[in-house]
PDB file of C-alpha atoms in Angstrom:
ATOM      1  CA  LEU D   1      33.449 129.821 -37.813  1.00 68.00           C
ATOM      2  CA  ALA D   2      31.031 128.814 -35.072  1.00 73.00           C
ATOM      3  CA  LEU D   3      33.373 125.988 -34.059  1.00 70.00           C
ATOM      4  CA  VAL D   4      36.459 128.200 -33.730  1.00 69.00           C
ATOM      5  CA  PRO D   5      35.752 129.366 -30.110  1.00 72.00           C
ATOM      6  CA  TYR D   6      35.082 125.769 -29.061  1.00 59.00           C
ATOM      7  CA  LEU D   7      38.230 124.448 -30.692  1.00 59.00           C
ATOM      8  CA  LEU D   8      40.377 127.195 -29.190  1.00 64.00           C
ATOM      9  CA  ASN D   9      38.996 126.453 -25.714  1.00 62.00           C
ATOM     10  CA  PHE D  10      38.556 122.682 -25.983  1.00 53.00           C
ATOM     11  CA  ARG D  11      40.889 121.931 -23.088  1.00 50.00           C
ATOM     12  CA  GLU D  12      38.787 123.998 -20.695  1.00 50.00           C
ATOM     13  CA  ALA D  13      35.454 123.057 -22.273  1.00 50.00           C
ATOM     14  CA  ASP D  14      36.163 119.334 -22.038  1.00 50.00           C
ATOM     15  CA  ARG D  15      35.567 118.433 -18.369  1.00 49.00           C
ATOM     16  CA  ARG D  16      35.848 114.664 -18.726  1.00 53.00           C
ATOM     17  CA  GLY D  17      39.182 114.466 -16.900  1.00 51.00           C
ATOM     18  CA  GLY D  18      38.735 117.568 -14.782  1.00 63.00           C
ATOM     19  CA  PRO D  19      37.634 117.977 -11.173  1.00 72.00           C
ATOM     20  CA  ASP D  20      33.948 118.346 -12.087  1.00 73.00           C
ATOM     21  CA  ALA D  21      33.959 114.752 -13.333  1.00 80.00           C
ATOM     22  CA  ARG D  22      36.324 113.343 -10.687  1.00 90.00           C
ATOM     23  CA  LEU D  23      34.959 115.026  -7.566  1.00 92.00           C
ATOM     24  CA  PRO D  24      31.854 112.864  -6.992  1.00 93.00           C
ATOM     25  CA  GLY D  25      33.941 109.693  -7.194  1.00 94.00           C
ATOM     26  CA  ASP D  26      36.633 111.066  -4.886  1.00 95.00           C
ATOM     27  CA  PHE D  27      34.011 112.381  -2.460  1.00 95.00           C
ATOM     28  CA  ALA D  28      32.382 108.935  -2.397  1.00 96.00           C
ATOM     29  CA  TYR D  29      35.762 107.309  -1.759  1.00 97.00           C
ATOM     30  CA  ASN D  30      36.403 109.745   1.091  1.00 97.00           C
ATOM     31  CA  LEU D  31      33.026 109.294   2.768  1.00 97.00           C
ATOM     32  CA  LEU D  32      33.110 105.510   2.587  1.00 97.00           C
ATOM     33  CA  ASN D  33      36.650 105.455   3.975  1.00 97.00           C
ATOM     34  CA  SER D  34      35.731 107.772   6.844  1.00 97.00           C
ATOM     35  CA  VAL D  35      34.208 104.886   8.798  1.00 97.00           C
ATOM     36  CA  PRO D  36      35.825 101.713  10.202  1.00 96.00           C
ATOM     37  CA  PRO D  37      35.106  98.247   8.792  1.00 97.00           C
ATOM     38  CA  TYR D  38      31.421  97.265   8.711  1.00 97.00           C
ATOM     39  CA  GLY D  39      30.375 100.809   9.491  1.00 97.00           C
ATOM     40  CA  ILE D  40      26.850 102.166   9.069  1.00 98.00           C
ATOM     41  CA  LEU D  41      26.863 105.514   7.275  1.00 97.00           C
ATOM     42  CA  PHE D  42      23.811 107.792   7.265  1.00 97.00           C
ATOM     43  CA  THR D  43      23.563 110.045   4.200  1.00 96.00           C
ATOM     44  CA  TYR D  44      20.726 112.221   2.993  1.00 92.00           C
ATOM     45  CA  GLY D  45      20.506 113.550  -0.557  1.00 85.00           C
ATOM     46  CA  ASP D  46      21.507 112.653  -4.097  1.00 87.00           C
ATOM     47  CA  ASN D  47      25.001 114.125  -3.974  1.00 85.00           C
ATOM     48  CA  ASP D  48      26.133 112.229  -0.866  1.00 89.00           C
ATOM     49  CA  THR D  49      24.353 108.948  -1.679  1.00 94.00           C
ATOM     50  CA  PHE D  50      24.347 108.074  -5.390  1.00 94.00           C
ATOM     51  CA  PRO D  51      28.136 108.506  -5.826  1.00 95.00           C
ATOM     52  CA  LEU D  52      28.636 106.144  -2.863  1.00 96.00           C
ATOM     53  CA  TRP D  53      26.464 103.483  -4.461  1.00 96.00           C
ATOM     54  CA  TRP D  54      28.406 103.885  -7.712  1.00 96.00           C
ATOM     55  CA  ALA D  55      31.705 103.575  -5.826  1.00 96.00           C
ATOM     56  CA  GLN D  56      30.546 100.397  -4.112  1.00 97.00           C
ATOM     57  CA  GLU D  57      28.775  98.653  -6.986  1.00 96.00           C
ATOM     58  CA  VAL D  58      30.982  99.716  -9.915  1.00 96.00           C
ATOM     59  CA  ALA D  59      34.386 100.497  -8.408  1.00 95.00           C
ATOM     60  CA  GLY D  60      34.198  97.930  -5.588  1.00 96.00           C
ATOM     61  CA  ILE D  61      35.104 100.455  -2.881  1.00 97.00           C
ATOM     62  CA  ARG D  62      34.218  99.621   0.757  1.00 97.00           C
ATOM     63  CA  ARG D  63      31.228  97.411   0.070  1.00 97.00           C
ATOM     64  CA  ASP D  64      31.247  96.464   3.752  1.00 97.00           C
ATOM     65  CA  VAL D  65      29.839  99.900   4.625  1.00 98.00           C
ATOM     66  CA  THR D  66      26.050  99.988   4.871  1.00 97.00           C
ATOM     67  CA  VAL D  67      24.860 103.260   3.365  1.00 97.00           C
ATOM     68  CA  VAL D  68      21.512 104.429   4.780  1.00 97.00           C
ATOM     69  CA  CYS D  69      19.944 107.241   2.750  1.00 96.00           C
ATOM     70  CA  LEU D  70      17.641 109.151   5.098  1.00 95.00           C
ATOM     71  CA  ALA D  71      15.705 110.712   2.224  1.00 94.00           C
ATOM     72  CA  LEU D  72      14.762 107.281   0.867  1.00 95.00           C
ATOM     73  CA  ALA D  73      14.102 106.066   4.413  1.00 95.00           C
ATOM     74  CA  GLN D  74      10.703 107.755   4.199  1.00 95.00           C
ATOM     75  CA  THR D  75       9.545 104.834   2.031  1.00 96.00           C
ATOM     76  CA  GLU D  76       8.440 101.379   3.149  1.00 96.00           C
ATOM     77  CA  TRP D  77      10.194  99.481   0.341  1.00 97.00           C
ATOM     78  CA  TYR D  78      13.580 100.968   1.279  1.00 97.00           C
ATOM     79  CA  LEU D  79      13.197 100.071   4.957  1.00 97.00           C
ATOM     80  CA  ARG D  80      12.406  96.494   3.963  1.00 97.00           C
ATOM     81  CA  GLN D  81      15.402  96.422   1.611  1.00 97.00           C
ATOM     82  CA  LEU D  82      17.753  97.619   4.351  1.00 97.00           C
ATOM     83  CA  ARG D  83      16.450  94.959   6.718  1.00 96.00           C
ATOM     84  CA  ASP D  84      16.775  92.103   4.244  1.00 96.00           C
ATOM     85  CA  GLN D  85      20.165  93.023   2.743  1.00 94.00           C
ATOM     86  CA  PRO D  86      23.099  91.243   4.465  1.00 93.00           C
ATOM     87  CA  ALA D  87      26.392  92.994   5.154  1.00 93.00           C
ATOM     88  CA  ARG D  88      29.149  92.340   2.627  1.00 96.00           C
ATOM     89  CA  PRO D  89      32.729  91.410   3.560  1.00 95.00           C
ATOM     90  CA  PHE D  90      35.426  93.935   4.379  1.00 96.00           C
ATOM     91  CA  GLU D  91      38.267  93.633   1.854  1.00 95.00           C
ATOM     92  CA  GLU D  92      41.220  94.655   3.986  1.00 94.00           C
ATOM     93  CA  ALA D  93      43.774  94.452   1.176  1.00 93.00           C
ATOM     94  CA  LYS D  94      41.864  97.106  -0.795  1.00 93.00           C
ATOM     95  CA  ALA D  95      41.255  99.417   2.166  1.00 95.00           C
ATOM     96  CA  PRO D  96      43.440 102.432   2.994  1.00 96.00           C
ATOM     97  CA  ALA D  97      46.093 101.974   5.650  1.00 95.00           C
ATOM     98  CA  ILE D  98      44.060 103.653   8.386  1.00 96.00           C
ATOM     99  CA  TRP D  99      41.597 100.725   8.470  1.00 96.00           C
ATOM    100  CA  ARG D 100      43.984  97.804   8.071  1.00 93.00           C
ATOM    101  CA  GLY D 101      44.680  95.545  11.017  1.00 91.00           C
ATOM    102  CA  TYR D 102      41.223  95.896  12.591  1.00 85.00           C
ATOM    103  CA  HIS D 103      40.296  92.226  12.079  1.00 84.00           C
ATOM    104  CA  ALA D 104      36.652  93.190  12.463  1.00 88.00           C
ATOM    105  CA  ALA D 105      34.102  90.379  12.483  1.00 91.00           C
ATOM    106  CA  PRO D 106      31.217  90.729  10.015  1.00 94.00           C
ATOM    107  CA  PRO D 107      27.802  91.356  11.606  1.00 96.00           C
ATOM    108  CA  THR D 108      25.564  88.293  11.729  1.00 95.00           C
ATOM    109  CA  TRP D 109      22.387  90.239  12.568  1.00 96.00           C
ATOM    110  CA  PRO D 110      20.185  92.400  10.310  1.00 96.00           C
ATOM    111  CA  LEU D 111      20.576  96.170  10.201  1.00 97.00           C
ATOM    112  CA  HIS D 112      17.197  96.456  11.911  1.00 97.00           C
ATOM    113  CA  THR D 113      14.365  94.080  12.845  1.00 95.00           C
ATOM    114  CA  MET D 114      11.315  96.216  12.118  1.00 96.00           C
ATOM    115  CA  THR D 115       8.537  93.976  10.852  1.00 96.00           C
ATOM    116  CA  ASP D 116       6.468  94.906   7.801  1.00 97.00           C
ATOM    117  CA  GLY D 117       3.706  95.927  10.194  1.00 97.00           C
ATOM    118  CA  GLU D 118       6.010  98.157  12.233  1.00 96.00           C
ATOM    119  CA  ILE D 119       7.342  99.734   9.050  1.00 96.00           C
ATOM    120  CA  ALA D 120       3.814 100.518   7.868  1.00 96.00           C
ATOM    121  CA  ALA D 121       2.984 102.019  11.280  1.00 94.00           C
ATOM    122  CA  ALA D 122       6.076 104.274  11.331  1.00 93.00           C
ATOM    123  CA  VAL D 123       4.185 107.397  10.267  1.00 93.00           C
ATOM    124  CA  PRO D 124       5.224 110.973  11.181  1.00 93.00           C
ATOM    125  CA  GLN D 125       4.070 112.106  14.602  1.00 92.00           C
ATOM    126  CA  ARG D 126       4.774 114.605  17.382  1.00 94.00           C
ATOM    127  CA  LEU D 127       5.708 113.145  20.757  1.00 92.00           C
ATOM    128  CA  ALA D 128       3.163 114.017  23.428  1.00 93.00           C
ATOM    129  CA  GLN D 129       5.695 113.453  26.237  1.00 94.00           C
ATOM    130  CA  ASP D 130       9.355 112.719  26.862  1.00 93.00           C
ATOM    131  CA  VAL D 131      10.363 109.258  25.709  1.00 90.00           C
ATOM    132  CA  ARG D 132      13.155 107.339  27.426  1.00 92.00           C
ATOM    133  CA  LEU D 133      15.118 104.985  25.210  1.00 90.00           C
ATOM    134  CA  SER D 134      17.694 102.332  26.035  1.00 91.00           C
ATOM    135  CA  VAL D 135      20.828 102.600  23.875  1.00 91.00           C
ATOM    136  CA  GLY D 136      23.237  99.877  24.859  1.00 89.00           C
ATOM    137  CA  GLN D 137      23.689 100.255  28.613  1.00 90.00           C
ATOM    138  CA  HIS D 138      22.782 103.929  28.474  1.00 91.00           C
ATOM    139  CA  GLN D 139      19.517 105.857  28.618  1.00 90.00           C
ATOM    140  CA  VAL D 140      18.651 108.843  26.428  1.00 89.00           C
ATOM    141  CA  THR D 141      15.602 111.075  26.349  1.00 90.00           C
ATOM    142  CA  VAL D 142      13.818 112.267  23.243  1.00 89.00           C
ATOM    143  CA  PRO D 143      11.945 115.358  24.482  1.00 90.00           C
ATOM    144  CA  ALA D 144       8.231 115.963  24.203  1.00 91.00           C
ATOM    145  CA  ARG D 145       6.997 117.819  21.103  1.00 92.00           C
ATOM    146  CA  THR D 146       9.798 116.323  19.001  1.00 90.00           C
ATOM    147  CA  VAL D 147       8.491 115.552  15.523  1.00 91.00           C
ATOM    148  CA  LEU D 148       9.580 112.096  14.366  1.00 92.00           C
ATOM    149  CA  SER D 149       9.391 111.079  10.710  1.00 94.00           C
ATOM    150  CA  THR D 150       9.640 107.605   9.218  1.00 95.00           C
ATOM    151  CA  ASN D 151      13.401 107.973   8.794  1.00 95.00           C
ATOM    152  CA  ASP D 152      13.703 108.911  12.484  1.00 94.00           C
ATOM    153  CA  PHE D 153      12.035 105.664  13.517  1.00 94.00           C
ATOM    154  CA  LEU D 154      14.461 103.784  11.276  1.00 96.00           C
ATOM    155  CA  SER D 155      17.466 105.708  12.628  1.00 95.00           C
ATOM    156  CA  LEU D 156      16.490 105.024  16.227  1.00 94.00           C
ATOM    157  CA  ARG D 157      15.981 101.323  15.571  1.00 95.00           C
ATOM    158  CA  VAL D 158      19.291 101.042  13.702  1.00 96.00           C
ATOM    159  CA  ILE D 159      21.090 102.854  16.533  1.00 96.00           C
ATOM    160  CA  GLN D 160      19.505 100.732  19.261  1.00 94.00           C
ATOM    161  CA  GLN D 161      20.283  97.444  17.533  1.00 95.00           C
ATOM    162  CA  ASN D 162      23.839  98.309  16.477  1.00 96.00           C
ATOM    163  CA  PHE D 163      25.107 100.633  19.238  1.00 95.00           C
ATOM    164  CA  GLY D 164      28.474  99.331  20.412  1.00 93.00           C
ATOM    165  CA  ARG D 165      28.300  96.472  17.899  1.00 95.00           C
ATOM    166  CA  ARG D 166      28.934  98.243  14.573  1.00 96.00           C
ATOM    167  CA  PRO D 167      30.468 101.679  13.899  1.00 96.00           C
ATOM    168  CA  ILE D 168      27.724 104.270  13.255  1.00 97.00           C
ATOM    169  CA  ALA D 169      28.291 107.669  11.629  1.00 97.00           C
ATOM    170  CA  TRP D 170      26.543 110.506   9.815  1.00 96.00           C
ATOM    171  CA  GLY D 171      28.053 112.322   6.869  1.00 95.00           C
ATOM    172  CA  LEU D 172      28.503 116.031   7.602  1.00 92.00           C
ATOM    173  CA  THR D 173      25.720 116.811   5.124  1.00 87.00           C
ATOM    174  CA  ALA D 174      23.339 114.381   6.868  1.00 88.00           C
ATOM    175  CA  ALA D 175      23.849 115.343  10.508  1.00 81.00           C
ATOM    176  CA  GLY D 176      20.597 116.463  12.080  1.00 78.00           C
ATOM    177  CA  ASN D 177      18.525 115.033  14.927  1.00 80.00           C
ATOM    178  CA  THR D 178      20.864 113.497  17.496  1.00 84.00           C
ATOM    179  CA  TYR D 179      18.092 111.974  19.674  1.00 88.00           C
ATOM    180  CA  GLY D 180      19.760 113.066  22.903  1.00 88.00           C
ATOM    181  CA  LEU D 181      23.020 111.295  21.985  1.00 92.00           C
ATOM    182  CA  ASP D 182      25.208 114.404  21.822  1.00 92.00           C
ATOM    183  CA  ARG D 183      27.564 113.218  24.555  1.00 93.00           C
ATOM    184  CA  PHE D 184      28.458 110.171  22.413  1.00 95.00           C
ATOM    185  CA  LEU D 185      29.301 112.086  19.229  1.00 96.00           C
ATOM    186  CA  VAL D 186      32.758 112.850  17.850  1.00 97.00           C
ATOM    187  CA  GLN D 187      33.746 114.161  14.426  1.00 97.00           C
ATOM    188  CA  ARG D 188      36.413 112.452  12.351  1.00 97.00           C
ATOM    189  CA  GLY D 189      37.028 114.015   8.974  1.00 97.00           C
ATOM    190  CA  LEU D 190      33.833 114.113   6.923  1.00 97.00           C
ATOM    191  CA  VAL D 191      31.670 112.165   9.379  1.00 97.00           C
ATOM    192  CA  ILE D 192      30.285 112.477  12.879  1.00 97.00           C
ATOM    193  CA  GLY D 193      30.557 109.140  14.618  1.00 96.00           C
ATOM    194  CA  LEU D 194      28.630 107.621  17.500  1.00 96.00           C
ATOM    195  CA  GLU D 195      30.884 106.279  20.260  1.00 95.00           C
ATOM    196  CA  ALA D 196      29.941 103.356  22.499  1.00 93.00           C
ATOM    197  CA  ASP D 197      30.671 105.474  25.601  1.00 92.00           C
ATOM    198  CA  PRO D 198      30.411 109.198  26.365  1.00 93.00           C
ATOM    199  CA  VAL D 199      33.232 111.152  24.749  1.00 94.00           C
ATOM    200  CA  ASP D 200      36.126 111.967  27.070  1.00 94.00           C
ATOM    201  CA  THR D 201      36.221 115.776  26.845  1.00 91.00           C
ATOM    202  CA  THR D 202      39.465 115.954  28.816  1.00 93.00           C
ATOM    203  CA  ARG D 203      41.482 114.500  25.934  1.00 93.00           C
ATOM    204  CA  ALA D 204      44.089 116.928  24.643  1.00 94.00           C
ATOM    205  CA  ASP D 205      43.837 115.535  21.114  1.00 95.00           C
ATOM    206  CA  TYR D 206      40.171 116.570  20.803  1.00 96.00           C
ATOM    207  CA  ASP D 207      39.160 120.072  19.735  1.00 95.00           C
ATOM    208  CA  LEU D 208      36.101 120.911  21.833  1.00 94.00           C
ATOM    209  CA  ARG D 209      34.729 123.959  20.012  1.00 90.00           C
ATOM    210  CA  ARG D 210      32.166 121.759  18.236  1.00 90.00           C
ATOM    211  CA  MET D 211      32.208 123.855  15.073  1.00 88.00           C
ATOM    212  CA  LEU D 212      30.059 121.208  13.370  1.00 88.00           C
ATOM    213  CA  GLY D 213      28.231 119.999  16.460  1.00 89.00           C
ATOM    214  CA  ALA D 214      30.703 117.530  17.963  1.00 94.00           C
ATOM    215  CA  PRO D 215      34.281 117.446  19.318  1.00 96.00           C
ATOM    216  CA  LEU D 216      36.873 116.983  16.584  1.00 97.00           C
ATOM    217  CA  ASP D 217      39.282 114.040  16.824  1.00 97.00           C
ATOM    218  CA  LEU D 218      42.417 115.841  15.625  1.00 97.00           C
ATOM    219  CA  PRO D 219      44.878 112.986  14.908  1.00 97.00           C
ATOM    220  CA  THR D 220      42.321 110.829  13.096  1.00 97.00           C
ATOM    221  CA  THR D 221      40.989 113.775  11.101  1.00 98.00           C
ATOM    222  CA  GLU D 222      44.515 114.793  10.122  1.00 97.00           C
ATOM    223  CA  ARG D 223      45.310 111.254   9.028  1.00 97.00           C
ATOM    224  CA  LEU D 224      42.140 111.025   6.973  1.00 98.00           C
ATOM    225  CA  MET D 225      42.659 114.429   5.361  1.00 97.00           C
ATOM    226  CA  GLU D 226      46.371 114.020   4.681  1.00 97.00           C
ATOM    227  CA  GLU D 227      46.825 110.291   4.037  1.00 96.00           C
ATOM    228  CA  THR D 228      43.471 108.889   2.967  1.00 97.00           C
ATOM    229  CA  TYR D 229      41.243 111.363   1.134  1.00 97.00           C
ATOM    230  CA  ARG D 230      41.366 112.270  -2.554  1.00 95.00           C
ATOM    231  CA  TYR D 231      40.723 115.780  -3.882  1.00 95.00           C
ATOM    232  CA  ALA D 232      40.411 115.468  -7.685  1.00 92.00           C
ATOM    233  CA  GLY D 233      43.641 117.408  -8.129  1.00 92.00           C
ATOM    234  CA  LEU D 234      42.244 120.563  -6.496  1.00 92.00           C
ATOM    235  CA  LEU D 235      45.082 120.820  -3.975  1.00 90.00           C
ATOM    236  CA  GLU D 236      47.527 121.061  -6.861  1.00 88.00           C
ATOM    237  CA  ARG D 237      45.498 123.294  -9.143  1.00 79.00           C
ATOM    238  CA  PRO D 238      42.441 125.210  -7.857  1.00 70.00           C
ATOM    239  CA  HIS D 239      39.497 125.523 -10.257  1.00 72.00           C
ATOM    240  CA  PRO D 240      37.389 128.623  -9.490  1.00 71.00           C
ATOM    241  CA  ASP D 241      34.921 127.781 -12.291  1.00 81.00           C
ATOM    242  CA  LEU D 242      33.508 124.556 -10.862  1.00 86.00           C
ATOM    243  CA  GLU D 243      29.881 123.823 -11.620  1.00 87.00           C
ATOM    244  CA  SER D 244      27.488 124.167  -8.675  1.00 87.00           C
ATOM    245  CA  THR D 245      27.437 120.541  -7.490  1.00 87.00           C
ATOM    246  CA  ALA D 246      31.214 120.198  -7.666  1.00 89.00           C
ATOM    247  CA  SER D 247      31.576 123.544  -5.905  1.00 89.00           C
ATOM    248  CA  GLY D 248      29.423 122.347  -3.010  1.00 89.00           C
ATOM    249  CA  ILE D 249      31.388 119.104  -2.714  1.00 91.00           C
ATOM    250  CA  THR D 250      34.657 121.032  -2.717  1.00 91.00           C
ATOM    251  CA  SER D 251      33.551 123.300   0.117  1.00 91.00           C
ATOM    252  CA  THR D 252      32.476 120.290   2.169  1.00 92.00           C
ATOM    253  CA  LEU D 253      35.877 118.684   1.600  1.00 94.00           C
ATOM    254  CA  GLY D 254      37.567 121.845   2.840  1.00 93.00           C
ATOM    255  CA  LEU D 255      35.637 122.154   6.110  1.00 94.00           C
ATOM    256  CA  PRO D 256      37.790 119.751   8.164  1.00 96.00           C
ATOM    257  CA  TYR D 257      40.925 121.546   6.963  1.00 96.00           C
ATOM    258  CA  THR D 258      39.438 124.805   8.246  1.00 94.00           C
ATOM    259  CA  GLN D 259      38.690 123.150  11.592  1.00 95.00           C
ATOM    260  CA  LEU D 260      42.198 121.721  11.799  1.00 96.00           C
ATOM    261  CA  ALA D 261      43.671 125.134  11.032  1.00 94.00           C
ATOM    262  CA  PHE D 262      41.812 126.849  13.866  1.00 92.00           C
ATOM    263  CA  ALA D 263      42.736 124.012  16.229  1.00 95.00           C
ATOM    264  CA  MET D 264      46.414 124.449  15.324  1.00 95.00           C
ATOM    265  CA  GLU D 265      46.123 128.211  15.871  1.00 92.00           C
ATOM    266  CA  GLU D 266      44.863 127.538  19.398  1.00 92.00           C
ATOM    267  CA  ARG D 267      47.762 125.124  19.961  1.00 92.00           C
ATOM    268  CA  ALA D 268      50.332 127.573  18.537  1.00 92.00           C
ATOM    269  CA  ASP D 269      51.468 125.036  15.939  1.00 93.00           C
ATOM    270  CA  THR D 270      52.312 127.562  13.213  1.00 92.00           C
ATOM    271  CA  ALA D 271      53.696 125.052  10.706  1.00 92.00           C
ATOM    272  CA  LYS D 272      50.545 122.969  10.669  1.00 94.00           C
ATOM    273  CA  LEU D 273      48.353 126.064  10.847  1.00 93.00           C
ATOM    274  CA  ILE D 274      49.911 127.374   7.628  1.00 92.00           C
ATOM    275  CA  ARG D 275      49.654 124.009   5.898  1.00 93.00           C
ATOM    276  CA  PHE D 276      45.997 123.481   6.787  1.00 94.00           C
ATOM    277  CA  LEU D 277      45.085 127.090   5.982  1.00 92.00           C
ATOM    278  CA  ASP D 278      46.651 126.853   2.536  1.00 91.00           C
ATOM    279  CA  ARG D 279      44.776 123.629   1.817  1.00 92.00           C
ATOM    280  CA  SER D 280      41.503 125.017   3.095  1.00 92.00           C
ATOM    281  CA  LEU D 281      41.900 128.091   0.890  1.00 90.00           C
ATOM    282  CA  ARG D 282      42.351 125.865  -2.148  1.00 90.00           C
ATOM    283  CA  LEU D 283      39.113 124.042  -1.411  1.00 91.00           C
ATOM    284  CA  THR D 284      36.625 126.531   0.001  1.00 86.00           C
ATOM    285  CA  THR D 285      34.223 128.153  -2.452  1.00 84.00           C
ATOM    286  CA  ASN D 286      32.536 130.266   0.215  1.00 80.00           C
ATOM    287  CA  PRO D 287      33.626 133.907  -0.371  1.00 79.00           C
ATOM    288  CA  ALA D 288      33.077 135.002   3.244  1.00 80.00           C
ATOM    289  CA  LEU D 289      35.017 132.071   4.652  1.00 81.00           C
ATOM    290  CA  ALA D 290      37.765 132.521   2.066  1.00 79.00           C
ATOM    291  CA  ALA D 291      38.135 136.181   3.044  1.00 82.00           C
ATOM    292  CA  SER D 292      38.425 135.253   6.733  1.00 79.00           C
ATOM    293  CA  LEU D 293      40.995 132.565   5.992  1.00 82.00           C
ATOM    294  CA  GLU D 294      42.992 134.850   3.722  1.00 82.00           C
ATOM    295  CA  SER D 295      43.082 137.495   6.446  1.00 82.00           C
ATOM    296  CA  LEU D 296      44.469 134.968   8.915  1.00 81.00           C
ATOM    297  CA  ARG D 297      46.938 133.652   6.343  1.00 79.00           C
ATOM    298  CA  ALA D 298      48.233 137.158   5.613  1.00 82.00           C
ATOM    299  CA  SER D 299      49.193 137.549   9.266  1.00 81.00           C
ATOM    300  CA  LEU D 300      51.419 134.473   9.162  1.00 81.00           C
ATOM    301  CA  PRO D 301      54.911 134.020   7.729  1.00 77.00           C
ATOM    302  CA  SER D 302      55.395 132.571   4.285  1.00 72.00           C
ATOM    303  CA  PRO D 303      56.368 128.886   4.253  1.00 60.00           C
ATOM    304  CA  LYS D 304      60.090 128.188   4.057  1.00 57.00           C
ATOM    305  CA  ARG D 305      61.359 126.972   0.705  1.00 49.00           C
TER     306      ARG D 305
END
């Protein structure tokens, strides 16, 4: 008798093929494919790092991307590992269409050149005065009283040694200290990338509201969201009962759709506005955001059949 409820609800109780099980893998695929060949991708916690390592080591997805976990970058052993690990080749035939045809050359230099002594000396501290840094041919200022942790010293060294040489990006869940580089940042899908030159804010294909801290590259984000990313079947069949980790991943996946929708509203592109709104509503698990999106959607015509 105790087994009867389980047997009657086995299809819903068994999550092996459902979005809870598929979402981390799809999220990892999406994050890794948000950056160009030989990109450097800063992540932070378990949910945006461990699935990426699984995708690379087990599924063979985008092994050319160097994943830098900022949480682990507080430890000396991890900084040494990052320095000593060579970049792996970009497998163009396995990559999504958006990154084919780049013919990118593999980096022949280490991710960073901090010595063991410099790594040991990279202890948290508060800057007593403004610090000017050279980044490529540009100068940036890290203001006085900024608190720098070990992972900040790593980030700065990685940026300085790879700026303009390798693509650099932060996952949306890892974006934080920008070290005075705001004018070089642009969002594309689930990442905020660092450009080699200041972003041209006169471009009509950029949304400049900086909802997540940087201008949004509309055509690239649309191509990533519509042609490249995977959603564990959630766009076909929403699952309101996702467990907490899957729910958080789903909301993150929906954020760029929300941004695209508001950008299309500003541009009076009703067809795309409706499409992006409907997709965002299927993904967001934030009740307040869902209510706002539903209110906007109710004011628009129903899609033509």
